[in-house]
Coordinates of C-alpha atoms in Angstrom, one line a residue:
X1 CA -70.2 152.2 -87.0
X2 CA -67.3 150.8 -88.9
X3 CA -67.7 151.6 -93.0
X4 CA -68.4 148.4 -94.6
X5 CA -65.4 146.4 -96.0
X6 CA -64.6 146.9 -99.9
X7 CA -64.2 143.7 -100.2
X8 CA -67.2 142.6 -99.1
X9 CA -68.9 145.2 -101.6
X10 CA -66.8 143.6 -104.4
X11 CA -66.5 139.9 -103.9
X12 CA -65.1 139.5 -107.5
X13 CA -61.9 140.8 -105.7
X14 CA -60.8 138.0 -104.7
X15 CA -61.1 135.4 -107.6
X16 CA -59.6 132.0 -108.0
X17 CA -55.9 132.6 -107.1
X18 CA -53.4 130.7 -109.9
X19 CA -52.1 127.1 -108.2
X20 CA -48.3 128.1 -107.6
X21 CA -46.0 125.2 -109.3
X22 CA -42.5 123.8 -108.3
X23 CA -40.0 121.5 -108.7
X24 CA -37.4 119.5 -106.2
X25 CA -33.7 119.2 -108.2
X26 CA -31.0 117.9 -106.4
X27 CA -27.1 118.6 -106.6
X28 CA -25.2 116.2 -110.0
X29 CA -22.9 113.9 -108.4
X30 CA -21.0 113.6 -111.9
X31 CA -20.1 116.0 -114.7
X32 CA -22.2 113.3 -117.1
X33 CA -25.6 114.1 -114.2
X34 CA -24.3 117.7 -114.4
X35 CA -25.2 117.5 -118.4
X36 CA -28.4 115.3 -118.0
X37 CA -29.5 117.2 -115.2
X38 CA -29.1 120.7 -117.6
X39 CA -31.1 119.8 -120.1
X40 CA -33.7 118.9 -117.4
X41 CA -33.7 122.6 -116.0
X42 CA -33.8 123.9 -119.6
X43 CA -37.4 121.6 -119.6
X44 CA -38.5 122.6 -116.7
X45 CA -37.9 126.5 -116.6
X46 CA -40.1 126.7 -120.1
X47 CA -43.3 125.9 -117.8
X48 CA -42.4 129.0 -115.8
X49 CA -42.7 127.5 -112.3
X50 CA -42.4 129.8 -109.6
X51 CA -39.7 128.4 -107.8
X52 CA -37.5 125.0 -108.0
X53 CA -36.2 123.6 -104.4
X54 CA -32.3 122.5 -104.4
X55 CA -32.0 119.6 -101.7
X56 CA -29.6 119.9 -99.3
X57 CA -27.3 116.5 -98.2
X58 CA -27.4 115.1 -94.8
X59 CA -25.0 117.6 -92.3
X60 CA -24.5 119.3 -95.6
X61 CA -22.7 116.6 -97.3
X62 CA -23.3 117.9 -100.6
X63 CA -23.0 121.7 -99.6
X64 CA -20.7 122.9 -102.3
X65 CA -22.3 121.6 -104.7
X66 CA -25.7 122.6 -103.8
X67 CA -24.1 126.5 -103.4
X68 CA -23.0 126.0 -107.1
X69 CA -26.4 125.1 -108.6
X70 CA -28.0 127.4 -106.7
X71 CA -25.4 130.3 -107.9
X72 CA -25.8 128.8 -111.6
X73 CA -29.7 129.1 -111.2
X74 CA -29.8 132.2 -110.0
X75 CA -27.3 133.6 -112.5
X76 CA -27.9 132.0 -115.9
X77 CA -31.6 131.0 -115.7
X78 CA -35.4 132.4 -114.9
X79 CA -36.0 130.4 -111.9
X80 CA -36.2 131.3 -108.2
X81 CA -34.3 128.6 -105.8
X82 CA -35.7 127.8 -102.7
X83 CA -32.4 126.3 -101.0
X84 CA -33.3 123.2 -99.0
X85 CA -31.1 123.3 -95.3
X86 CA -30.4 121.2 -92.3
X87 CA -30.0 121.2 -89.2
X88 CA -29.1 117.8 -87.2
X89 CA -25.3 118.0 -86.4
X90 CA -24.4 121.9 -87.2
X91 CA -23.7 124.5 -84.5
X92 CA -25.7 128.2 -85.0
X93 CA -22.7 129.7 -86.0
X94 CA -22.2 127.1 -88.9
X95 CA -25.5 127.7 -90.3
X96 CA -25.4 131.2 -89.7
X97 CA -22.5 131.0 -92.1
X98 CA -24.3 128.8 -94.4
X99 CA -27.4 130.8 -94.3
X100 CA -25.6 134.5 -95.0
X101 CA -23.9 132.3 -97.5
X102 CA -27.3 131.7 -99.3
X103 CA -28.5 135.0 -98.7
X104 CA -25.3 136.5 -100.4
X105 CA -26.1 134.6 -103.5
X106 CA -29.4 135.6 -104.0
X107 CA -31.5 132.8 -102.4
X108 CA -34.8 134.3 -100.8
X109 CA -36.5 131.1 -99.7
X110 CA -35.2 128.4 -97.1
X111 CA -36.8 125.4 -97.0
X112 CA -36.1 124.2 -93.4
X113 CA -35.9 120.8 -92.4
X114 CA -34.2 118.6 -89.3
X115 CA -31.9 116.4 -91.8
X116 CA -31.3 112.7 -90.9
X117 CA -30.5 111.5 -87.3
X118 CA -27.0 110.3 -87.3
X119 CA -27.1 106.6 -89.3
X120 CA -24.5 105.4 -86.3
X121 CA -27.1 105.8 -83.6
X122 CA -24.9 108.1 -82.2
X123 CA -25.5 111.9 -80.5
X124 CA -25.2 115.0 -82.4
X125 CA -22.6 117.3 -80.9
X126 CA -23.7 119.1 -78.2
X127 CA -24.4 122.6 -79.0
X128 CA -25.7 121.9 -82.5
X129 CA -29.7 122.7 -83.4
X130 CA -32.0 119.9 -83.4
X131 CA -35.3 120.7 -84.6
X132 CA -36.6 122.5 -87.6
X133 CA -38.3 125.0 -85.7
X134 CA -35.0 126.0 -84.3
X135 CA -33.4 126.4 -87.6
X136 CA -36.4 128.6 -88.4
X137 CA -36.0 131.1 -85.6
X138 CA -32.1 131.2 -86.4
X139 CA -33.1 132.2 -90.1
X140 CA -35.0 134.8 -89.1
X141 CA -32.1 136.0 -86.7
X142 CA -29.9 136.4 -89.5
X143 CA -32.7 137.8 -91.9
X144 CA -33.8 140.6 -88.8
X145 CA -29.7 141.4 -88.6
X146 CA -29.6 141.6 -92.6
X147 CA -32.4 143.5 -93.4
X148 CA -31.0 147.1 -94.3
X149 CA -29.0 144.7 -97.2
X150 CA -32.3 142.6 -98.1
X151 CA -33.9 146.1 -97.8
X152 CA -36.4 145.1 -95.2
X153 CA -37.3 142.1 -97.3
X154 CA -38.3 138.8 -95.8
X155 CA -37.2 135.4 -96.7
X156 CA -39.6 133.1 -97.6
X157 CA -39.5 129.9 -95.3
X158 CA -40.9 126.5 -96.1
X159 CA -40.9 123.6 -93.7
X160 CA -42.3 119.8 -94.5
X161 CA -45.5 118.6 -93.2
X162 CA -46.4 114.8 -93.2
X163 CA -49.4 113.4 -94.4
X164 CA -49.0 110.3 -93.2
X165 CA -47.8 109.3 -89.7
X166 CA -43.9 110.4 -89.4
X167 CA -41.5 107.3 -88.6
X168 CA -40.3 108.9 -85.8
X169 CA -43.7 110.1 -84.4
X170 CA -46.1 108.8 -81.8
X171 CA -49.3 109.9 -84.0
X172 CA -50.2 111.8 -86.4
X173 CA -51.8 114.0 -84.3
X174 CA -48.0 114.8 -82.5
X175 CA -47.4 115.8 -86.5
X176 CA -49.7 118.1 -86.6
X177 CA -48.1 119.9 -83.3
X178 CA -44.9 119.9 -84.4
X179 CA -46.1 121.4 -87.8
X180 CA -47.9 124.0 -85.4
X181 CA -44.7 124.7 -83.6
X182 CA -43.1 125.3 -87.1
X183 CA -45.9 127.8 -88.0
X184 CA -44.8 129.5 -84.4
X185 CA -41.7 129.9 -85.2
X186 CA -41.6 131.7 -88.4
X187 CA -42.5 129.3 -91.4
X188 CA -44.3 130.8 -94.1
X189 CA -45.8 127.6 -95.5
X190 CA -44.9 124.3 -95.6
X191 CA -44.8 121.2 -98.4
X192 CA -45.4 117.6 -97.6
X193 CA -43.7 113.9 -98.3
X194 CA -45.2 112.0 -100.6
X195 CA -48.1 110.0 -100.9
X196 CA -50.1 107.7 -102.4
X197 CA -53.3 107.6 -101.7
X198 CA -55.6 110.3 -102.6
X199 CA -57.4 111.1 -99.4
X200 CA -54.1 111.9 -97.4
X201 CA -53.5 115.1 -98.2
X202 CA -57.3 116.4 -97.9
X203 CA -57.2 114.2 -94.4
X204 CA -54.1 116.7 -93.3
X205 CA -55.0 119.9 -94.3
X206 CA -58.4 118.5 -92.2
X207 CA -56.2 118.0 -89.1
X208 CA -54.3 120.8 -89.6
X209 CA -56.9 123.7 -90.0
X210 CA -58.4 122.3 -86.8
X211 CA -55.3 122.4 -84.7
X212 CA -54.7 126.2 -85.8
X213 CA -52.1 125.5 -89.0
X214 CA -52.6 128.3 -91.4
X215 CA -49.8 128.4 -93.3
X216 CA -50.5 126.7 -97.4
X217 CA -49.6 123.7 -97.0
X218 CA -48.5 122.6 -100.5
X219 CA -48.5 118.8 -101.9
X220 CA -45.4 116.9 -102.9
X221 CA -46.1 115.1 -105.4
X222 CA -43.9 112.2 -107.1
X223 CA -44.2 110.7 -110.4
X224 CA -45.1 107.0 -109.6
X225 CA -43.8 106.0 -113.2
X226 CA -40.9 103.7 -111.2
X227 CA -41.3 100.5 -109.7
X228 CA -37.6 100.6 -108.1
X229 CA -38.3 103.9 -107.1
X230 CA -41.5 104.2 -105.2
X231 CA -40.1 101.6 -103.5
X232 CA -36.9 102.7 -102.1
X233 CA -38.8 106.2 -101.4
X234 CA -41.3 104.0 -99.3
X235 CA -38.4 102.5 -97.3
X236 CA -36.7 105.7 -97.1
X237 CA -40.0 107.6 -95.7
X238 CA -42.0 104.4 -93.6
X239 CA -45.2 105.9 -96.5
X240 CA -46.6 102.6 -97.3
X241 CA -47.2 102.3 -101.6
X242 CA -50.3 101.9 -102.5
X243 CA -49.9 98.1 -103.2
X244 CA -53.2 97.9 -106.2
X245 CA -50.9 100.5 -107.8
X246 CA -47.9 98.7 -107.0
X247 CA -49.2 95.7 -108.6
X248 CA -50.3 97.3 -112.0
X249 CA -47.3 98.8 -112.5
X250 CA -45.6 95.2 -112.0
X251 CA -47.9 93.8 -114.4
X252 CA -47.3 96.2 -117.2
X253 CA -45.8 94.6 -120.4
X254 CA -44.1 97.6 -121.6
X255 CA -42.4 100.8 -120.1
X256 CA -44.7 102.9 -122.4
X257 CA -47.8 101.6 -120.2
X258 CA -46.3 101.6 -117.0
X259 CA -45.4 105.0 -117.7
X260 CA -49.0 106.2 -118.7
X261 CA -50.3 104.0 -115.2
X262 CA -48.4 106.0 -113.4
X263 CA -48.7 109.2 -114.8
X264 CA -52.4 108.4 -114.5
X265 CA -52.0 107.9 -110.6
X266 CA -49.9 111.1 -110.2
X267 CA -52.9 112.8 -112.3
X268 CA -55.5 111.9 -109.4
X269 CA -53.1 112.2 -106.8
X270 CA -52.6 115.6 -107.5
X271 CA -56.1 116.4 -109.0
X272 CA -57.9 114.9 -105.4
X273 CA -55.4 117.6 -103.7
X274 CA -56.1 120.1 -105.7
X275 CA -59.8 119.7 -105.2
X276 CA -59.4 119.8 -101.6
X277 CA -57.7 123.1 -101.5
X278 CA -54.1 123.0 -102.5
X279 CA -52.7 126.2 -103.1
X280 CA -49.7 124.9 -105.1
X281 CA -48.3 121.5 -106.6
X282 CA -44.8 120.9 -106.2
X283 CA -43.1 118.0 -107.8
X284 CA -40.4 115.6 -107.0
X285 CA -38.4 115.4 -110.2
X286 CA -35.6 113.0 -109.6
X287 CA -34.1 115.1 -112.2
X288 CA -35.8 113.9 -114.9
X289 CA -38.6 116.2 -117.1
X290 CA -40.3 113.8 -119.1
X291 CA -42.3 112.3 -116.2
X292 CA -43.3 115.8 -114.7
X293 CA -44.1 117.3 -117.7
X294 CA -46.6 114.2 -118.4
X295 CA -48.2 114.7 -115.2
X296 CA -48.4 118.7 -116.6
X297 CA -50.0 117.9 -120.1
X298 CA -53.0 115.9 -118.1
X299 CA -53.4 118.8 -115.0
X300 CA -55.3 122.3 -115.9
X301 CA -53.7 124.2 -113.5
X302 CA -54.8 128.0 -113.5
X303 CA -51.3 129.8 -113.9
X304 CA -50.3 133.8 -114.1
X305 CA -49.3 134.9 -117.5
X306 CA -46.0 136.6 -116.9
X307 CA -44.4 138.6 -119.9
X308 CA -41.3 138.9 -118.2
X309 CA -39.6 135.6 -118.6
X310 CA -36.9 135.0 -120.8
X311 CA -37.9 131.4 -121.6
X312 CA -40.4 130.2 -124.2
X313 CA -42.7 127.7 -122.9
X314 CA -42.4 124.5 -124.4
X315 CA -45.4 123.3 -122.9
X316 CA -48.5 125.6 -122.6
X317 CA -50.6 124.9 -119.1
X318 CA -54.2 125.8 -119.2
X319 CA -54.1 129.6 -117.8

């Protein structure tokens, strides 16, 4: 007979595990967004998150640039970059390339997505990837062939999950295979699109724990302090708004309480997650702090003390 499990002899183990916290940046189009969004990363770095996600343009229209803050992160600041990358449109070759390129300059987590279907309705060129679970099987290609310089190490990957019906999907049940297929092919966990209504993201994991997902699946969470933008991301994503909300916020009299309406919303979006088993909150910053660190002051999010950081928390979270 087997000895009995020391873990099961010491339950206390395994305690609450700290909620893992991140932030979406996105590459300055101007040297004026370049300075705003600066004093944003200096804002954001003080809470210590444990990684910040660098989005990635459509066929990599914004490569360069996205290289460059990702170099400048990993170089002058604290925070670990977890490089957004598509696939829609690029041979394996050329994100081979783009991937070692990452690699070289110290990225350790992909977060790997299709990208946009061509806007022209036309094909992609023959040859190039066209799923996110292929993109995942090529990274870990070119992590297997580069692991005497990563020293064995292993890239983190991240994939998106969908809490509400994809655009493109015939169900949300064909979401939840696809987001199985990811898991097959390598992901490591995955974080979703937005959304606005506090049962969707407990009504996923549901879905997805049945269907065999068990990869964290972490919630993306957006600041719903802008009228202009929850729109445009509705349009953008086919997530309906949550119109009650959409109609409060209209109906505000002042910036200063649509501001505190929809940090309020954010506060329950992300509590009703949390409370259904999120490992991890990451938020969609626009590149703006104020909003995100809001949404921070009203969350107690259990968090690792780490003495090792350079940066001096501006804002304490509840440890």
């Amino acid at each position: 007979m087997s000895p009995p499990s020391l873990i099961d002899i010491h339950p206390n183990l395994v305690g609450m595990a700290p909620v893992a916290l991140s932030y979406e940046l996105f590459p300055p189009r101007s040297p004026a967004a370049a300075e705003s969004l600066w004093r944003t990363i200096g804002e954001l770095e003080a809470t210590d998150p444990d990684y910040v996600s660098v989005t990635y343009g459509a066929s990599g229209s914004n490569r360069n640039t996205a290289v460059e803050l990702i170099n400048r992160l990993v170089q002058e600041t604290t925070l670990r970059p977890l490089a957004h990358l598509t696939c829609v449109g690029n041979s394996p070759e050329e994100l081979a390339e783009i991937i070692g390129e990452l690699l070289d300059v110290g990225v350790r987590g992909i977060l790997a997505l299709r990208g946009d279907q061509p806007k022209d309705g036309g094909v992609p060129p023959e040859g190039s990837l066209r799923y996110a679970q292929d993109l995942i099987e090529l990274i870990r290609r070119v992590e297997q062939r580069r692991s005497a310089l990563l020293c064995a190490g292993k890239v983190a990957v991240g994939v998106a999950a969908y809490p509400t019906r994809h655009p493109e999907s015939p169900s949300v049940a064909h979401d939840v295979e696809v987001l199985l297929a990811k898991q097959r092919s390598g992901a490591d966990f995955a974080i979703t699109q937005v959304f606005f209504h506090t049962e969707q993201y407990a009504d996923l994991l549901t879905r997805a724990r049945r269907a065999g997902v068990t990869i964290p699946i972490i919630p993306g969470v957006m600041p719903l302090t802008s009228i202009r933008r929850v729109t445009r991301l509705g349009e953008l994503t086919g997530v309906e708004p949550d119109p009650a909300l959409m109609a409060r916020l209209a109906a505000a009299d002042s910036d200063t309480e649509r501001t505190r309406i929809g940090v309020s919303a954010t506060v329950d979006l992300a509590n009703a997650a949390l409370d259904a088993g999120a490992p991890g909150l990451h938020l969609y910053t626009f590149n703006e702090h104020t909003a995100a660190l809001d949404v921070l002051d009203k969350l107690a999010l259990p968090r690792p003390r780490r003495n090792h950081r350079r940066s001096a928390g501006r804002r304490q979270l509840a440890s």
